[in-house]
């Protein structure tokens, strides 16, 4: 399959890229690793008049520790590079990365590309939601920081303006009282998450659960924070019954997706199961 | 409108004028006559088109030729050392890691990516690594055995097997 013809522009600098998407004139799409965009163009599910290639902008690559302890992930960092970086110390990220695509896809697919593409079953999106990440977006107008909760607005839709690109994803610094994990039920052929649950738990000195961030993907129209699960976990004991009762709220208020791979009822049931498993795994990481 | 690209393929500097929408696999197969790289599904699932770009396994059906500008590309044709097979090629032969052979170039290039990062992979690690490569003939038992054997040969000093016939 061959995509429809498009113009191609390789950006030498971030400023070049920002100008190219600000100028507009037809449909301009940013090309990062291309692992989502190129299949869409080939299948002609999407089209573009011009592709602006930012895949090799060095200034958008790499993972660095900020002075305040936070971790800044350059948007053009590939999944493989992320897995080899200090981001692997976040249990939730270490769990999720090997489930994304396959080796070849992880060698080219980028963190920024995944976030901007906003697949409703994105594994990384759930991780970033549970970690309370921030998205740094830039345009010729300037830079802004967008909390990831609220960034995903619908299937393949985000809070980004058309002239903005993602430069960085920032994760909070590691905490001794936090444990995290990701658990997913994958469609066996495609590997896409039918249900993915990302959990970060915070535990008090006496071992009780102080609070938790819980995010699900593959379940609703976009990855979301499961606030009802979080409320039930805050102050909860760690008994199996309490964790299961909290996880049962995984789809509260969500219009659960049903398709040929997993009907609405099955997906709803599995959302609770995988949320419980992710909570248990996150707690287990704290010992 | 065409773009001029310069890249190195199997150690040889090459230049091409390509349409921006030309896929890397088309450039390799149709422009450079390197037909060892196969097109299977053409939808980024089967891995038959796997090549190395700057040392990393990628699906050449899901990469534009223009994205390879300035890169080093290695295809299955660039794996053997003259008439001496790469240990992975020899092991796929020895362990009967193929039946029709269509998936084999991609399997071998993916396995080479794995062995470059992990000299002694477990069977589980091998199976995880070839998750993006589909064989529709025989199943994966002998493919895993072949990768394991190649890893052993490389660890023991990389003795390679002279191609015959």
Short mmCIF file of N, CA and C in Angstrom, two decimals, chain A residues 60-224:
data_model
loop_
_atom_site.label_atom_id
_atom_site.label_comp_id
_atom_site.label_asym_id
_atom_site.label_seq_id
_atom_site.Cartn_x
_atom_site.Cartn_y
_atom_site.Cartn_z
N UNK A 60 15.08 17.26 20.86
CA UNK A 60 13.88 16.63 21.42
C UNK A 60 14.15 15.19 21.87
N UNK A 61 15.41 14.80 21.86
CA UNK A 61 15.74 13.41 22.21
C UNK A 61 16.35 13.31 23.60
N UNK A 62 16.11 12.19 24.22
CA UNK A 62 16.83 11.89 25.45
C UNK A 62 16.01 12.13 26.72
N UNK A 63 16.50 11.55 27.80
CA UNK A 63 15.83 11.63 29.10
C UNK A 63 16.80 12.29 30.06
N UNK A 64 16.33 13.31 30.78
CA UNK A 64 17.24 13.99 31.72
C UNK A 64 16.52 14.25 33.03
N UNK A 65 17.31 14.32 34.09
CA UNK A 65 16.79 14.60 35.42
C UNK A 65 16.81 16.10 35.63
N UNK A 66 15.68 16.70 35.99
CA UNK A 66 15.64 18.13 36.27
C UNK A 66 16.18 18.38 37.68
N UNK A 67 16.63 19.61 37.95
CA UNK A 67 17.23 19.91 39.27
C UNK A 67 16.31 19.55 40.43
N UNK A 68 14.99 19.65 40.23
CA UNK A 68 14.06 19.36 41.33
C UNK A 68 13.71 17.87 41.42
N UNK A 69 14.41 17.03 40.64
CA UNK A 69 14.20 15.59 40.75
C UNK A 69 13.25 15.01 39.72
N UNK A 70 12.50 15.88 39.04
CA UNK A 70 11.59 15.36 38.02
C UNK A 70 12.36 14.81 36.83
N UNK A 71 11.70 13.96 36.05
CA UNK A 71 12.34 13.36 34.89
C UNK A 71 11.72 13.96 33.63
N UNK A 72 12.55 14.51 32.76
CA UNK A 72 12.05 15.10 31.52
C UNK A 72 12.38 14.17 30.35
N UNK A 73 11.34 13.71 29.68
CA UNK A 73 11.51 12.79 28.55
C UNK A 73 11.32 13.56 27.26
N UNK A 74 12.37 13.68 26.47
CA UNK A 74 12.27 14.37 25.19
C UNK A 74 11.26 13.68 24.29
N UNK A 75 10.48 14.48 23.56
CA UNK A 75 9.37 13.92 22.78
C UNK A 75 9.83 12.90 21.74
N UNK A 76 11.04 13.07 21.20
CA UNK A 76 11.49 12.15 20.15
C UNK A 76 12.31 10.98 20.71
N UNK A 77 12.22 10.76 22.00
CA UNK A 77 12.82 9.58 22.60
C UNK A 77 12.01 8.36 22.18
N UNK A 78 12.67 7.34 21.66
CA UNK A 78 11.92 6.15 21.24
C UNK A 78 11.56 5.31 22.46
N UNK A 79 10.62 4.39 22.25
CA UNK A 79 10.26 3.47 23.33
C UNK A 79 11.49 2.68 23.78
N UNK A 80 12.30 2.26 22.82
CA UNK A 80 13.50 1.49 23.18
C UNK A 80 14.46 2.32 24.01
N UNK A 81 14.64 3.59 23.60
CA UNK A 81 15.52 4.47 24.37
C UNK A 81 14.95 4.72 25.77
N UNK A 82 13.62 4.85 25.86
CA UNK A 82 12.98 5.07 27.16
C UNK A 82 13.21 3.87 28.07
N UNK A 83 13.11 2.66 27.48
CA UNK A 83 13.27 1.44 28.27
C UNK A 83 14.69 1.32 28.82
N UNK A 84 15.65 1.95 28.13
CA UNK A 84 17.04 1.87 28.57
C UNK A 84 17.41 3.06 29.47
N UNK A 85 16.48 3.98 29.66
CA UNK A 85 16.77 5.21 30.43
C UNK A 85 16.37 5.03 31.89
N UNK A 86 16.60 6.08 32.67
CA UNK A 86 16.23 5.99 34.09
C UNK A 86 14.72 5.95 34.28
N UNK A 87 13.94 6.18 33.22
CA UNK A 87 12.48 6.05 33.34
C UNK A 87 12.08 4.62 33.67
N UNK A 88 12.99 3.66 33.42
CA UNK A 88 12.66 2.26 33.69
C UNK A 88 12.50 1.99 35.19
N UNK A 89 12.97 2.92 36.02
CA UNK A 89 12.83 2.72 37.46
C UNK A 89 11.40 2.99 37.94
N UNK A 90 10.58 3.59 37.09
CA UNK A 90 9.15 3.69 37.40
C UNK A 90 8.52 2.35 37.02
N UNK A 91 8.06 1.61 38.02
CA UNK A 91 7.53 0.27 37.77
C UNK A 91 6.47 0.25 36.69
N UNK A 92 5.61 1.26 36.72
CA UNK A 92 4.50 1.30 35.78
C UNK A 92 5.00 1.42 34.34
N UNK A 93 6.07 2.17 34.15
CA UNK A 93 6.65 2.34 32.81
C UNK A 93 7.38 1.06 32.39
N UNK A 94 8.12 0.48 33.33
CA UNK A 94 8.86 -0.75 33.02
C UNK A 94 7.90 -1.89 32.66
N UNK A 95 6.73 -1.93 33.32
CA UNK A 95 5.75 -2.96 32.98
C UNK A 95 5.14 -2.74 31.60
N UNK A 96 4.85 -1.48 31.30
CA UNK A 96 4.08 -1.19 30.08
C UNK A 96 4.92 -1.28 28.81
N UNK A 97 6.18 -0.82 28.87
CA UNK A 97 6.96 -0.70 27.64
C UNK A 97 7.07 -1.99 26.83
N UNK A 98 7.37 -3.13 27.47
CA UNK A 98 7.52 -4.34 26.65
C UNK A 98 6.23 -4.80 25.98
N UNK A 99 5.08 -4.25 26.45
CA UNK A 99 3.80 -4.67 25.85
C UNK A 99 3.42 -3.80 24.65
N UNK A 100 4.19 -2.76 24.41
CA UNK A 100 3.84 -1.82 23.33
C UNK A 100 4.40 -2.33 22.00
N UNK A 101 3.52 -2.53 21.04
CA UNK A 101 3.94 -2.94 19.70
C UNK A 101 4.86 -4.14 19.74
N UNK A 102 5.97 -4.07 19.01
CA UNK A 102 6.99 -5.11 19.02
C UNK A 102 8.35 -4.42 18.95
N UNK A 103 9.41 -5.19 18.92
CA UNK A 103 10.75 -4.59 18.96
C UNK A 103 10.92 -3.54 17.87
N UNK A 104 10.50 -3.90 16.66
CA UNK A 104 10.71 -2.98 15.53
C UNK A 104 9.96 -1.67 15.74
N UNK A 105 8.73 -1.77 16.23
CA UNK A 105 7.93 -0.57 16.49
C UNK A 105 8.55 0.24 17.62
N UNK A 106 9.03 -0.45 18.67
CA UNK A 106 9.62 0.27 19.80
C UNK A 106 10.94 0.94 19.42
N UNK A 107 11.61 0.42 18.40
CA UNK A 107 12.85 1.03 17.95
C UNK A 107 12.63 2.34 17.21
N UNK A 108 11.41 2.56 16.70
CA UNK A 108 11.15 3.79 15.95
C UNK A 108 10.09 4.68 16.58
N UNK A 109 9.10 4.06 17.20
CA UNK A 109 8.01 4.83 17.78
C UNK A 109 8.51 5.72 18.91
N UNK A 110 7.94 6.92 19.01
CA UNK A 110 8.43 7.89 20.00
C UNK A 110 7.38 8.19 21.07
N UNK A 111 7.88 8.67 22.19
CA UNK A 111 7.02 9.02 23.32
C UNK A 111 6.08 10.18 22.91
N UNK A 112 6.65 11.21 22.31
CA UNK A 112 5.83 12.36 21.91
C UNK A 112 4.82 11.98 20.85
N UNK A 113 5.24 11.13 19.92
CA UNK A 113 4.33 10.67 18.87
C UNK A 113 3.16 9.91 19.46
N UNK A 114 3.45 9.06 20.43
CA UNK A 114 2.38 8.26 21.05
C UNK A 114 1.39 9.17 21.77
N UNK A 115 1.92 10.16 22.50
CA UNK A 115 1.04 11.05 23.26
C UNK A 115 0.19 11.89 22.31
N UNK A 116 0.81 12.41 21.24
CA UNK A 116 0.08 13.26 20.30
C UNK A 116 -0.95 12.46 19.50
N UNK A 117 -0.60 11.22 19.17
CA UNK A 117 -1.51 10.37 18.40
C UNK A 117 -2.77 10.05 19.22
N UNK A 118 -2.59 9.88 20.54
CA UNK A 118 -3.72 9.72 21.47
C UNK A 118 -4.62 8.56 21.12
N UNK A 119 -4.00 7.41 20.87
CA UNK A 119 -4.81 6.22 20.64
C UNK A 119 -5.62 5.93 21.91
N UNK A 120 -6.90 5.61 21.75
CA UNK A 120 -7.70 5.34 22.96
C UNK A 120 -7.23 4.12 23.75
N UNK A 121 -6.34 3.31 23.14
CA UNK A 121 -5.79 2.15 23.86
C UNK A 121 -4.30 2.32 24.15
N UNK A 122 -3.81 3.55 24.16
CA UNK A 122 -2.38 3.78 24.39
C UNK A 122 -1.97 3.34 25.79
N UNK A 123 -0.97 2.47 25.86
CA UNK A 123 -0.47 2.01 27.16
C UNK A 123 0.24 3.14 27.90
N UNK A 124 1.08 3.86 27.14
CA UNK A 124 1.88 4.91 27.76
C UNK A 124 1.00 6.05 28.32
N UNK A 125 -0.11 6.31 27.63
CA UNK A 125 -1.01 7.37 28.10
C UNK A 125 -1.51 7.05 29.50
N UNK A 126 -1.86 5.79 29.74
CA UNK A 126 -2.35 5.41 31.08
C UNK A 126 -1.24 5.58 32.11
N UNK A 127 -0.02 5.19 31.73
CA UNK A 127 1.12 5.35 32.66
C UNK A 127 1.30 6.82 33.03
N UNK A 128 1.27 7.68 32.01
CA UNK A 128 1.51 9.10 32.26
C UNK A 128 0.38 9.70 33.11
N UNK A 129 -0.85 9.24 32.88
CA UNK A 129 -1.97 9.71 33.70
C UNK A 129 -1.76 9.31 35.16
N UNK A 130 -1.38 8.05 35.38
CA UNK A 130 -1.21 7.57 36.76
C UNK A 130 -0.03 8.26 37.43
N UNK A 131 0.96 8.66 36.65
CA UNK A 131 2.13 9.33 37.22
C UNK A 131 1.92 10.84 37.37
N UNK A 132 0.74 11.34 36.97
CA UNK A 132 0.50 12.79 37.02
C UNK A 132 1.56 13.54 36.21
N UNK A 133 1.82 13.08 35.02
CA UNK A 133 2.82 13.71 34.16
C UNK A 133 2.33 15.05 33.64
N UNK A 134 3.27 15.82 33.13
CA UNK A 134 2.93 17.07 32.46
C UNK A 134 3.43 17.01 31.03
N UNK A 135 2.64 17.57 30.13
CA UNK A 135 3.04 17.63 28.73
C UNK A 135 3.52 19.04 28.45
N UNK A 136 4.71 19.17 27.90
CA UNK A 136 5.21 20.50 27.53
C UNK A 136 5.00 20.68 26.03
N UNK A 137 4.25 21.71 25.68
CA UNK A 137 3.94 21.97 24.27
C UNK A 137 4.50 23.32 23.86
N UNK A 138 4.97 23.38 22.63
CA UNK A 138 5.53 24.64 22.16
C UNK A 138 4.95 25.01 20.80
N UNK A 139 4.83 26.29 20.58
CA UNK A 139 4.43 26.81 19.27
C UNK A 139 5.22 28.10 19.05
N UNK A 140 5.04 28.72 17.90
CA UNK A 140 5.73 30.00 17.68
C UNK A 140 5.23 31.04 18.68
N UNK A 141 4.07 30.78 19.30
CA UNK A 141 3.51 31.72 20.27
C UNK A 141 4.16 31.58 21.64
N UNK A 142 4.84 30.45 21.86
CA UNK A 142 5.47 30.25 23.17
C UNK A 142 5.31 28.83 23.65
N UNK A 143 5.58 28.65 24.95
CA UNK A 143 5.54 27.31 25.52
C UNK A 143 4.50 27.26 26.63
N UNK A 144 3.82 26.12 26.75
CA UNK A 144 2.93 25.95 27.91
C UNK A 144 3.02 24.52 28.41
N UNK A 145 2.65 24.35 29.65
CA UNK A 145 2.68 23.04 30.29
C UNK A 145 1.24 22.61 30.53
N UNK A 146 0.92 21.41 30.06
CA UNK A 146 -0.46 20.93 30.15
C UNK A 146 -0.47 19.70 31.05
N UNK A 147 -1.28 19.70 32.13
CA UNK A 147 -1.39 18.48 32.93
C UNK A 147 -1.96 17.36 32.05
N UNK A 148 -1.43 16.16 32.22
CA UNK A 148 -1.88 15.08 31.33
C UNK A 148 -3.33 14.73 31.58
N UNK A 149 -3.81 14.96 32.83
CA UNK A 149 -5.22 14.72 33.11
C UNK A 149 -6.03 15.85 32.47
N UNK A 150 -6.74 15.54 31.41
CA UNK A 150 -7.45 16.56 30.64
C UNK A 150 -6.84 16.74 29.26
N UNK A 151 -5.61 16.21 29.08
CA UNK A 151 -4.95 16.35 27.77
C UNK A 151 -5.65 15.52 26.70
N UNK A 152 -6.08 14.30 27.09
CA UNK A 152 -6.76 13.43 26.12
C UNK A 152 -8.25 13.76 26.15
N UNK A 153 -8.76 14.17 25.00
CA UNK A 153 -10.12 14.69 24.96
C UNK A 153 -11.09 13.77 24.22
N UNK A 154 -10.57 12.76 23.55
CA UNK A 154 -11.42 11.84 22.80
C UNK A 154 -10.54 10.90 22.02
N UNK A 155 -11.14 10.00 21.23
CA UNK A 155 -10.31 9.10 20.43
C UNK A 155 -9.41 9.91 19.49
N UNK A 156 -8.11 9.74 19.58
CA UNK A 156 -7.15 10.42 18.71
C UNK A 156 -7.26 11.95 18.80
N UNK A 157 -7.75 12.44 19.92
CA UNK A 157 -7.92 13.89 20.09
C UNK A 157 -7.26 14.35 21.39
N UNK A 158 -6.61 15.51 21.31
CA UNK A 158 -5.91 16.04 22.47
C UNK A 158 -6.18 17.53 22.62
N UNK A 159 -5.66 18.09 23.70
CA UNK A 159 -5.81 19.52 23.97
C UNK A 159 -4.80 20.37 23.19
N UNK A 160 -3.97 19.73 22.35
CA UNK A 160 -2.98 20.49 21.57
C UNK A 160 -3.67 21.36 20.53
N UNK A 161 -3.16 22.58 20.35
CA UNK A 161 -3.61 23.41 19.23
C UNK A 161 -2.89 22.94 17.97
N UNK A 162 -3.43 23.31 16.80
CA UNK A 162 -2.86 22.79 15.55
C UNK A 162 -1.44 23.28 15.31
N UNK A 163 -1.06 24.41 15.94
CA UNK A 163 0.30 24.92 15.71
C UNK A 163 1.26 24.51 16.82
N UNK A 164 0.81 23.61 17.71
CA UNK A 164 1.67 23.20 18.82
C UNK A 164 2.28 21.82 18.57
N UNK A 165 3.48 21.65 19.09
CA UNK A 165 4.05 20.30 19.13
C UNK A 165 4.56 20.00 20.54
N UNK A 166 4.60 18.72 20.85
CA UNK A 166 5.05 18.30 22.17
C UNK A 166 6.58 18.27 22.17
N UNK A 167 7.18 18.93 23.15
CA UNK A 167 8.64 18.88 23.23
C UNK A 167 9.11 17.92 24.31
N UNK A 168 8.27 17.70 25.31
CA UNK A 168 8.75 16.98 26.48
C UNK A 168 7.57 16.44 27.28
N UNK A 169 7.80 15.32 27.94
CA UNK A 169 6.85 14.82 28.95
C UNK A 169 7.61 14.79 30.26
N UNK A 170 7.03 15.39 31.31
CA UNK A 170 7.73 15.45 32.60
C UNK A 170 7.04 14.56 33.62
N UNK A 171 7.84 13.72 34.26
CA UNK A 171 7.32 12.84 35.30
C UNK A 171 7.78 13.36 36.65
N UNK A 172 6.92 13.22 37.68
CA UNK A 172 7.36 13.62 39.02
C UNK A 172 8.56 12.78 39.46
N UNK A 173 9.35 13.32 40.37
CA UNK A 173 10.50 12.57 40.87
C UNK A 173 10.07 11.34 41.63
N UNK A 174 10.98 10.36 41.75
CA UNK A 174 10.63 9.13 42.47
C UNK A 174 10.37 9.40 43.95
N UNK A 175 9.48 8.60 44.55
CA UNK A 175 9.16 8.75 45.97
C UNK A 175 9.31 7.39 46.65
N UNK A 176 9.88 7.41 47.84
CA UNK A 176 10.08 6.15 48.58
C UNK A 176 8.76 5.53 49.01
N UNK A 177 7.73 6.37 49.17
CA UNK A 177 6.45 5.83 49.66
C UNK A 177 5.52 5.44 48.52
N UNK A 178 6.03 5.43 47.29
CA UNK A 178 5.18 5.13 46.14
C UNK A 178 5.60 3.83 45.46
N UNK A 179 4.62 3.05 45.06
CA UNK A 179 4.87 1.86 44.24
C UNK A 179 3.95 1.92 43.05
N UNK A 180 4.40 1.41 41.89
CA UNK A 180 3.53 1.52 40.72
C UNK A 180 3.61 0.27 39.87
N UNK A 181 2.58 0.05 39.07
CA UNK A 181 2.54 -1.14 38.20
C UNK A 181 1.53 -0.92 37.08
N UNK A 182 1.71 -1.71 36.03
CA UNK A 182 0.77 -1.69 34.89
C UNK A 182 0.37 -3.11 34.60
N UNK A 183 -0.91 -3.33 34.39
CA UNK A 183 -1.40 -4.67 34.02
C UNK A 183 -2.37 -4.52 32.86
N UNK A 184 -2.21 -5.34 31.84
CA UNK A 184 -3.10 -5.18 30.69
C UNK A 184 -3.53 -6.51 30.11
N UNK A 185 -4.70 -6.48 29.53
CA UNK A 185 -5.24 -7.61 28.77
C UNK A 185 -5.12 -7.22 27.30
N UNK A 186 -4.27 -7.94 26.58
CA UNK A 186 -4.02 -7.55 25.19
C UNK A 186 -4.85 -8.38 24.23
N UNK A 187 -5.23 -7.75 23.13
CA UNK A 187 -5.83 -8.50 22.03
C UNK A 187 -4.71 -9.39 21.49
N UNK A 188 -4.93 -10.71 21.40
CA UNK A 188 -3.79 -11.59 21.14
C UNK A 188 -3.09 -11.35 19.79
N UNK A 189 -3.83 -10.95 18.77
CA UNK A 189 -3.19 -10.75 17.47
C UNK A 189 -2.55 -9.37 17.36
N UNK A 190 -3.28 -8.33 17.69
CA UNK A 190 -2.75 -6.98 17.47
C UNK A 190 -1.87 -6.53 18.63
N UNK A 191 -2.08 -7.07 19.81
CA UNK A 191 -1.32 -6.63 20.97
C UNK A 191 -1.88 -5.37 21.61
N UNK A 192 -2.90 -4.78 21.01
CA UNK A 192 -3.49 -3.58 21.60
C UNK A 192 -4.17 -3.92 22.92
N UNK A 193 -4.11 -3.00 23.87
CA UNK A 193 -4.75 -3.22 25.17
C UNK A 193 -6.27 -3.15 25.01
N UNK A 194 -6.94 -4.25 25.39
CA UNK A 194 -8.40 -4.19 25.48
C UNK A 194 -8.77 -3.57 26.83
N UNK A 195 -7.89 -3.83 27.80
CA UNK A 195 -7.96 -3.17 29.10
C UNK A 195 -6.53 -2.98 29.57
N UNK A 196 -6.18 -1.78 29.96
CA UNK A 196 -4.87 -1.54 30.57
C UNK A 196 -5.09 -0.70 31.82
N UNK A 197 -4.47 -1.12 32.91
CA UNK A 197 -4.63 -0.38 34.17
C UNK A 197 -3.25 0.02 34.69
N UNK A 198 -3.08 1.32 34.91
CA UNK A 198 -1.82 1.85 35.46
C UNK A 198 -2.11 2.39 36.85
N UNK A 199 -1.31 1.99 37.81
CA UNK A 199 -1.57 2.36 39.20
C UNK A 199 -0.29 2.86 39.88
N UNK A 200 -0.42 3.97 40.60
CA UNK A 200 0.63 4.42 41.52
C UNK A 200 -0.02 4.51 42.90
N UNK A 201 0.50 3.77 43.87
CA UNK A 201 -0.06 3.85 45.23
C UNK A 201 0.94 4.53 46.16
N UNK A 202 0.39 5.27 47.10
CA UNK A 202 1.21 5.92 48.12
C UNK A 202 0.82 5.33 49.47
N UNK A 203 1.84 4.88 50.21
CA UNK A 203 1.56 4.14 51.44
C UNK A 203 2.08 4.93 52.64
N UNK A 204 1.28 4.95 53.70
CA UNK A 204 1.66 5.65 54.94
C UNK A 204 2.64 4.79 55.74
N UNK A 205 3.22 5.40 56.78
CA UNK A 205 4.22 4.70 57.59
C UNK A 205 3.69 3.42 58.21
N UNK A 206 2.38 3.39 58.53
CA UNK A 206 1.81 2.20 59.15
C UNK A 206 1.40 1.15 58.12
N UNK A 207 1.71 1.39 56.86
CA UNK A 207 1.42 0.40 55.81
C UNK A 207 0.07 0.57 55.15
N UNK A 208 -0.77 1.45 55.69
CA UNK A 208 -2.08 1.65 55.05
C UNK A 208 -1.92 2.50 53.78
N UNK A 209 -2.93 2.43 52.95
CA UNK A 209 -2.86 3.17 51.68
C UNK A 209 -3.28 4.62 51.92
N UNK A 210 -2.36 5.53 51.63
CA UNK A 210 -2.64 6.94 51.82
C UNK A 210 -3.45 7.49 50.64
N UNK A 211 -3.09 7.06 49.47
CA UNK A 211 -3.78 7.51 48.27
C UNK A 211 -3.30 6.72 47.07
N UNK A 212 -3.92 6.96 45.93
CA UNK A 212 -3.51 6.24 44.72
C UNK A 212 -3.92 7.03 43.50
N UNK A 213 -3.13 6.89 42.45
CA UNK A 213 -3.53 7.39 41.13
C UNK A 213 -3.80 6.17 40.26
N UNK A 214 -4.97 6.11 39.68
CA UNK A 214 -5.36 4.95 38.88
C UNK A 214 -5.84 5.42 37.52
N UNK A 215 -5.28 4.86 36.45
CA UNK A 215 -5.69 5.27 35.10
C UNK A 215 -5.95 4.04 34.25
N UNK A 216 -6.96 4.14 33.38
CA UNK A 216 -7.28 3.02 32.51
C UNK A 216 -7.20 3.43 31.05
N UNK A 217 -6.84 2.47 30.21
CA UNK A 217 -6.78 2.70 28.77
C UNK A 217 -7.45 1.54 28.06
N UNK A 218 -7.92 1.80 26.83
CA UNK A 218 -8.56 0.75 26.05
C UNK A 218 -10.01 0.52 26.42
N UNK A 219 -10.48 1.24 27.41
CA UNK A 219 -11.79 0.97 28.00
C UNK A 219 -12.84 2.00 27.57
N UNK A 220 -12.45 3.26 27.60
CA UNK A 220 -13.38 4.34 27.26
C UNK A 220 -12.95 5.02 25.97
N UNK A 221 -13.57 6.16 25.65
CA UNK A 221 -13.21 6.88 24.42
C UNK A 221 -11.78 7.42 24.43
N UNK A 222 -11.22 7.58 25.63
CA UNK A 222 -9.81 7.96 25.74
C UNK A 222 -9.30 7.49 27.10
N UNK A 223 -7.99 7.39 27.28
CA UNK A 223 -7.46 7.00 28.59
C UNK A 223 -7.92 7.99 29.66
N UNK A 224 -8.24 7.48 30.85
CA UNK A 224 -8.83 8.35 31.87
C UNK A 224 -8.36 7.97 33.27
#
